[in-house]
Coordinates of C-alpha atoms in Angstrom, one line a residue:
M11 CA -40.2 174.7 -27.0
V12 CA -40.1 175.4 -23.5
D13 CA -41.0 178.6 -23.8
L14 CA -44.2 177.7 -25.2
L15 CA -45.0 175.3 -22.8
N16 CA -44.6 177.7 -20.5
I17 CA -47.0 180.2 -22.6
A18 CA -49.7 177.6 -23.1
G19 CA -49.9 176.5 -19.5
K20 CA -49.9 179.9 -18.5
I21 CA -52.7 180.5 -20.9
I22 CA -54.7 177.5 -19.9
I23 CA -53.9 179.0 -15.9
A24 CA -55.2 182.0 -16.6
V25 CA -58.6 180.9 -19.1
F26 CA -59.1 178.4 -16.0
V27 CA -58.9 181.5 -13.3
L28 CA -61.1 183.3 -15.4
I29 CA -63.8 180.4 -15.9
V30 CA -63.7 180.0 -11.9
I31 CA -64.6 184.0 -11.8
V32 CA -67.5 184.0 -13.9
I33 CA -68.6 180.6 -12.5
L34 CA -68.7 182.8 -8.7
F35 CA -70.2 185.8 -10.1
F36 CA -72.7 184.3 -11.5
A37 CA -73.2 182.1 -8.2
A38 CA -72.9 185.3 -6.3
I39 CA -75.7 187.3 -8.7
I40 CA -77.8 183.7 -8.1
G41 CA -77.5 184.1 -4.7
Y42 CA -78.2 187.5 -4.5
M43 CA -81.5 187.5 -6.6
G44 CA -82.5 185.0 -4.0
I45 CA -81.9 186.4 -1.1
S46 CA -83.7 189.3 -2.3
A47 CA -86.7 187.8 -3.9
A48 CA -86.8 186.2 -0.2
E49 CA -86.6 189.7 1.5
D50 CA -88.7 191.2 -0.9
K51 CA -91.5 188.7 -1.0
Q52 CA -95.2 189.9 -0.1
T53 CA -98.6 188.1 0.2
V54 CA -101.1 191.0 0.5
Y55 CA -105.2 191.1 1.2
D56 CA -107.0 194.3 -0.9
Y57 CA -110.2 195.0 0.3
S58 CA -112.6 198.5 -0.6
L59 CA -115.7 199.2 -0.7
A60 CA -117.2 202.2 -2.4
L61 CA -121.3 203.4 -1.2
S62 CA -122.8 206.9 -3.5
T63 CA -126.7 207.5 -3.2
S64 CA -127.8 210.2 -5.4
G65 CA -130.3 211.4 -2.4
P66 CA -131.1 210.7 1.3
I67 CA -131.5 207.7 2.6
D68 CA -132.7 207.0 6.4
N69 CA -133.2 204.6 8.9
V70 CA -130.2 202.7 7.1
T71 CA -128.9 199.5 7.6
L72 CA -127.0 197.8 5.1
L73 CA -125.2 194.2 5.7
I74 CA -122.7 193.7 2.8
P75 CA -120.7 190.5 2.3
V76 CA -117.2 191.1 3.2
P77 CA -114.2 188.1 2.4
S78 CA -113.9 185.4 5.2
Y79 CA -112.9 181.5 5.5
Y80 CA -114.0 178.6 7.3
N81 CA -111.6 178.6 10.3
A82 CA -111.5 174.8 11.2
N83 CA -110.0 175.4 15.1
T84 CA -112.3 177.3 15.6
G85 CA -115.4 175.6 13.9
Q86 CA -116.8 179.4 13.0
N87 CA -116.4 181.4 9.7
E88 CA -114.3 184.7 10.2
T89 CA -113.5 187.5 8.0
V90 CA -109.8 189.0 7.3
I91 CA -110.8 192.6 7.7
N92 CA -109.7 194.0 10.7
M93 CA -111.3 197.6 11.2
S94 CA -108.3 199.5 13.1
Q95 CA -106.4 199.0 9.5
V96 CA -109.4 200.0 7.5
S97 CA -108.9 203.6 6.2
F98 CA -112.0 206.1 4.9
N99 CA -112.7 208.7 2.6
N100 CA -115.4 210.9 2.2
F101 CA -117.3 208.5 4.5
D102 CA -119.2 210.0 7.4
R103 CA -118.2 213.6 7.1
D104 CA -120.8 214.3 10.1
G105 CA -119.5 211.4 12.5
N106 CA -123.3 209.8 12.4
I107 CA -122.6 206.7 10.3
S108 CA -121.5 203.0 12.3
V109 CA -119.3 200.5 10.5
K110 CA -118.2 197.4 11.8
T111 CA -118.1 194.0 11.2
E112 CA -120.7 191.5 13.0
Q113 CA -121.8 187.5 12.6
V114 CA -125.0 187.2 10.4
N115 CA -126.3 183.5 10.5
G116 CA -122.9 182.2 11.2
V117 CA -121.5 184.7 8.5
P118 CA -119.0 188.2 9.4
M119 CA -120.4 190.8 7.1
L120 CA -120.2 194.3 7.3
N121 CA -123.0 196.6 8.9
I122 CA -123.2 200.2 8.2
S123 CA -125.8 201.9 9.8
A124 CA -127.0 204.9 10.2
D125 CA -130.2 207.2 11.1
R126 CA -129.4 209.0 7.8
I127 CA -126.8 208.9 5.3
E128 CA -126.8 211.8 2.9
P129 CA -125.3 212.3 -0.5
I130 CA -121.8 214.0 -1.0
Y131 CA -121.6 216.4 -4.0
K132 CA -118.7 218.2 -5.6
N133 CA -118.1 220.9 -8.0
Y134 CA -116.0 219.8 -11.5
I135 CA -112.6 221.8 -11.6
E136 CA -111.8 222.4 -14.8
P137 CA -108.0 222.1 -15.4
I138 CA -106.3 225.2 -16.1
A139 CA -103.5 225.4 -19.5
I140 CA -100.2 227.2 -18.6
M141 CA -98.8 229.5 -21.1
P142 CA -95.4 229.7 -22.3
G143 CA -93.0 230.8 -19.6
Q144 CA -96.0 231.3 -17.1
N145 CA -94.8 230.2 -13.5
E146 CA -97.2 227.5 -12.2
S147 CA -97.1 229.2 -8.9
E148 CA -98.9 232.1 -9.9
L149 CA -101.8 230.1 -11.4
P150 CA -104.8 230.5 -8.9
H151 CA -105.5 226.8 -6.5
P152 CA -108.6 225.3 -7.2
T153 CA -110.9 224.0 -4.3
H154 CA -113.3 221.8 -4.0
V155 CA -116.7 223.0 -2.8
Y156 CA -119.0 220.2 -1.2
S157 CA -122.8 219.9 -1.3
N158 CA -125.7 217.3 -0.1
R159 CA -127.4 217.8 -3.2
Y160 CA -126.9 218.1 -6.6
S161 CA -126.8 221.9 -8.7
E162 CA -125.4 223.5 -11.4
D163 CA -122.5 224.2 -8.9
T164 CA -122.0 220.9 -7.6
P165 CA -123.0 218.3 -10.2
V166 CA -120.0 215.5 -9.2
L167 CA -121.3 212.6 -7.1
V168 CA -119.1 211.3 -4.7
A169 CA -118.5 207.8 -3.3
M170 CA -118.1 207.0 0.2
E171 CA -114.9 204.3 0.3
L172 CA -113.3 202.2 2.7
H173 CA -110.6 200.3 2.2
M174 CA -108.5 197.8 3.7
Y175 CA -104.4 196.9 2.9
E176 CA -102.6 194.1 4.4
S177 CA -99.2 193.2 3.5
D178 CA -97.9 189.9 5.0
V179 CA -100.8 187.3 5.5
G180 CA -99.0 185.0 7.1
H181 CA -98.6 182.2 4.3
E182 CA -98.7 181.5 0.4
I183 CA -102.2 182.4 -1.2
D184 CA -103.2 179.9 -3.5
T185 CA -104.5 182.5 -6.5
K186 CA -105.2 179.1 -8.6
A187 CA -107.8 177.7 -6.8
P188 CA -108.9 180.1 -3.9
V189 CA -112.5 178.0 -3.4
G190 CA -112.6 176.8 0.3
K191 CA -109.0 177.6 0.7
E192 CA -108.9 181.4 0.8
P193 CA -110.9 184.4 1.5
L194 CA -114.0 185.1 -0.7
F195 CA -117.1 186.9 -0.1
M196 CA -119.6 185.0 2.2
P197 CA -122.3 183.6 1.6
Y198 CA -121.8 183.1 -1.8
R199 CA -123.2 180.4 -4.7
I200 CA -121.4 179.6 -7.9
L201 CA -123.8 180.3 -10.9
E202 CA -121.3 179.6 -13.9
N203 CA -117.4 178.7 -14.3
F204 CA -115.5 180.0 -17.1
S205 CA -112.3 179.8 -18.8
S206 CA -110.2 180.7 -22.0
S207 CA -112.4 183.7 -22.3
E208 CA -111.5 186.5 -25.4
G209 CA -111.9 189.3 -23.4
G210 CA -113.9 192.1 -22.8
I211 CA -117.5 192.8 -20.9
T212 CA -119.2 190.1 -19.7
D213 CA -122.1 190.7 -17.4
G214 CA -121.4 194.3 -17.1
Y215 CA -117.9 193.2 -15.7
Y216 CA -114.5 193.5 -17.8
L217 CA -112.2 190.3 -18.0
S218 CA -109.1 190.1 -19.3
E219 CA -108.0 187.7 -22.4
G220 CA -107.5 184.2 -20.9
A221 CA -109.5 185.3 -17.8
S222 CA -110.6 182.3 -15.8
G223 CA -112.9 182.3 -13.2
S224 CA -116.5 182.2 -11.9
F225 CA -119.5 184.1 -11.6
I226 CA -120.7 184.0 -8.2
E227 CA -124.1 185.4 -6.1
V228 CA -123.6 187.3 -2.7
P229 CA -126.2 188.3 -0.6
F230 CA -127.0 192.1 0.3
I231 CA -129.5 192.7 3.0
L232 CA -130.4 196.2 3.0
S233 CA -133.4 198.3 5.0
Y234 CA -133.7 202.0 4.6
T235 CA -136.4 204.4 3.2
A236 CA -135.6 206.5 -0.1
G237 CA -137.6 208.4 -2.7
D238 CA -138.8 206.1 -5.4
D239 CA -136.1 208.1 -8.0
N240 CA -132.9 207.4 -5.3
V241 CA -130.0 205.6 -6.8
L242 CA -127.9 204.0 -4.5
T243 CA -124.5 202.3 -6.1
I244 CA -122.4 199.7 -3.9
S245 CA -119.7 198.2 -5.4
S246 CA -116.9 195.8 -3.3
E247 CA -113.5 194.4 -4.3
F248 CA -111.0 192.3 -2.7
E249 CA -108.1 190.4 -3.7
G250 CA -105.5 188.0 -2.8
S251 CA -101.8 188.3 -4.5
N252 CA -98.2 186.6 -3.8
Q253 CA -95.9 189.6 -5.3
W254 CA -91.8 189.2 -5.4
W255 CA -88.9 190.7 -6.8
V256 CA -86.6 189.3 -9.3
L257 CA -84.9 191.9 -11.6
G258 CA -88.5 194.0 -11.3
W259 CA -91.9 192.9 -9.5
Q260 CA -93.5 189.6 -10.2
W261 CA -96.9 188.5 -8.8
N262 CA -99.8 186.2 -9.1
V263 CA -103.4 187.1 -7.7
Y264 CA -107.1 185.8 -7.8
R265 CA -109.8 188.8 -7.4
E266 CA -113.6 189.1 -6.6
R267 CA -115.9 192.1 -7.6
V268 CA -119.4 192.7 -6.4
S269 CA -121.7 195.4 -7.6
H270 CA -125.0 196.8 -8.3
V271 CA -127.3 199.5 -8.2
F272 CA -130.4 199.6 -6.3
T273 CA -133.6 202.1 -7.0
G274 CA -135.6 203.1 -4.5
E275 CA -136.0 201.9 -0.6
A276 CA -135.3 198.7 0.0
D277 CA -136.2 195.8 2.9
G278 CA -135.0 192.5 2.3
T279 CA -132.2 190.2 1.0
Y280 CA -131.4 191.0 -2.5
W281 CA -128.6 188.0 -4.1
V282 CA -126.4 190.3 -6.3
K283 CA -123.9 189.1 -9.0
G284 CA -120.4 189.1 -8.8
V285 CA -117.0 187.4 -10.5
L286 CA -114.5 186.0 -9.1
V287 CA -111.1 185.7 -11.5
T288 CA -108.5 183.3 -10.9
G289 CA -104.8 182.4 -11.7
E290 CA -103.9 185.7 -13.4
G291 CA -100.2 186.2 -13.3
V292 CA -96.8 185.0 -13.3
Y293 CA -96.2 181.3 -11.9

């Protein structure tokens, strides 16, 4: 009987120790996940603009809305765009285009100006099939050929692009209700709110299933001369997101997109419709 009691006591102790070990293990895992999440959390602003013109445009001034907010400390509207952090792609091959932000009627706008902006076209490169047993290094390396006019040799119109990515904005972003709290293209006016969308294309913009937000309008102030059949396309996109790592990247985001095609020459203010999508992701 004494031996049985001793064995039972040892089993109870072993089970208790095992339970303690399991609890400590899970506590360590939870603590590690918490530390990892804190270390790997990011708050991100991501801005991009793409511009293309089918032909040359002259005496150019393009004033384009940028993501901005009202700073109560200064009493002014300020943009989150820092030109020193902006990268350019195909934007200014000759160094003759000025790109800066400036205040226009109390609102920051992107000013793109030049005596002339030429289009950029490139050739189309067809993929080269690799035959069985063939060494890829033996294949010819295709190169792009660029031109400022459309031709059979250079039929692909290239967009001029700029991009800014900031990975630490200093506060958790309100992605569910950014209006009045987070940067948006300014000045803006809300045309219509939407929610519980079934997804698909609405007014030229793709909306994911369950998307909510608003259709907006923002002013483009444009001045340039061009041929009657010239096509200038401007697309601008901005998003603010919270990102964190817990056994994989998690995120939530609000995003805003404005895009329009302008035909011929321009001289005035053009209200362009865009979309603001809010509350996407994990909460």
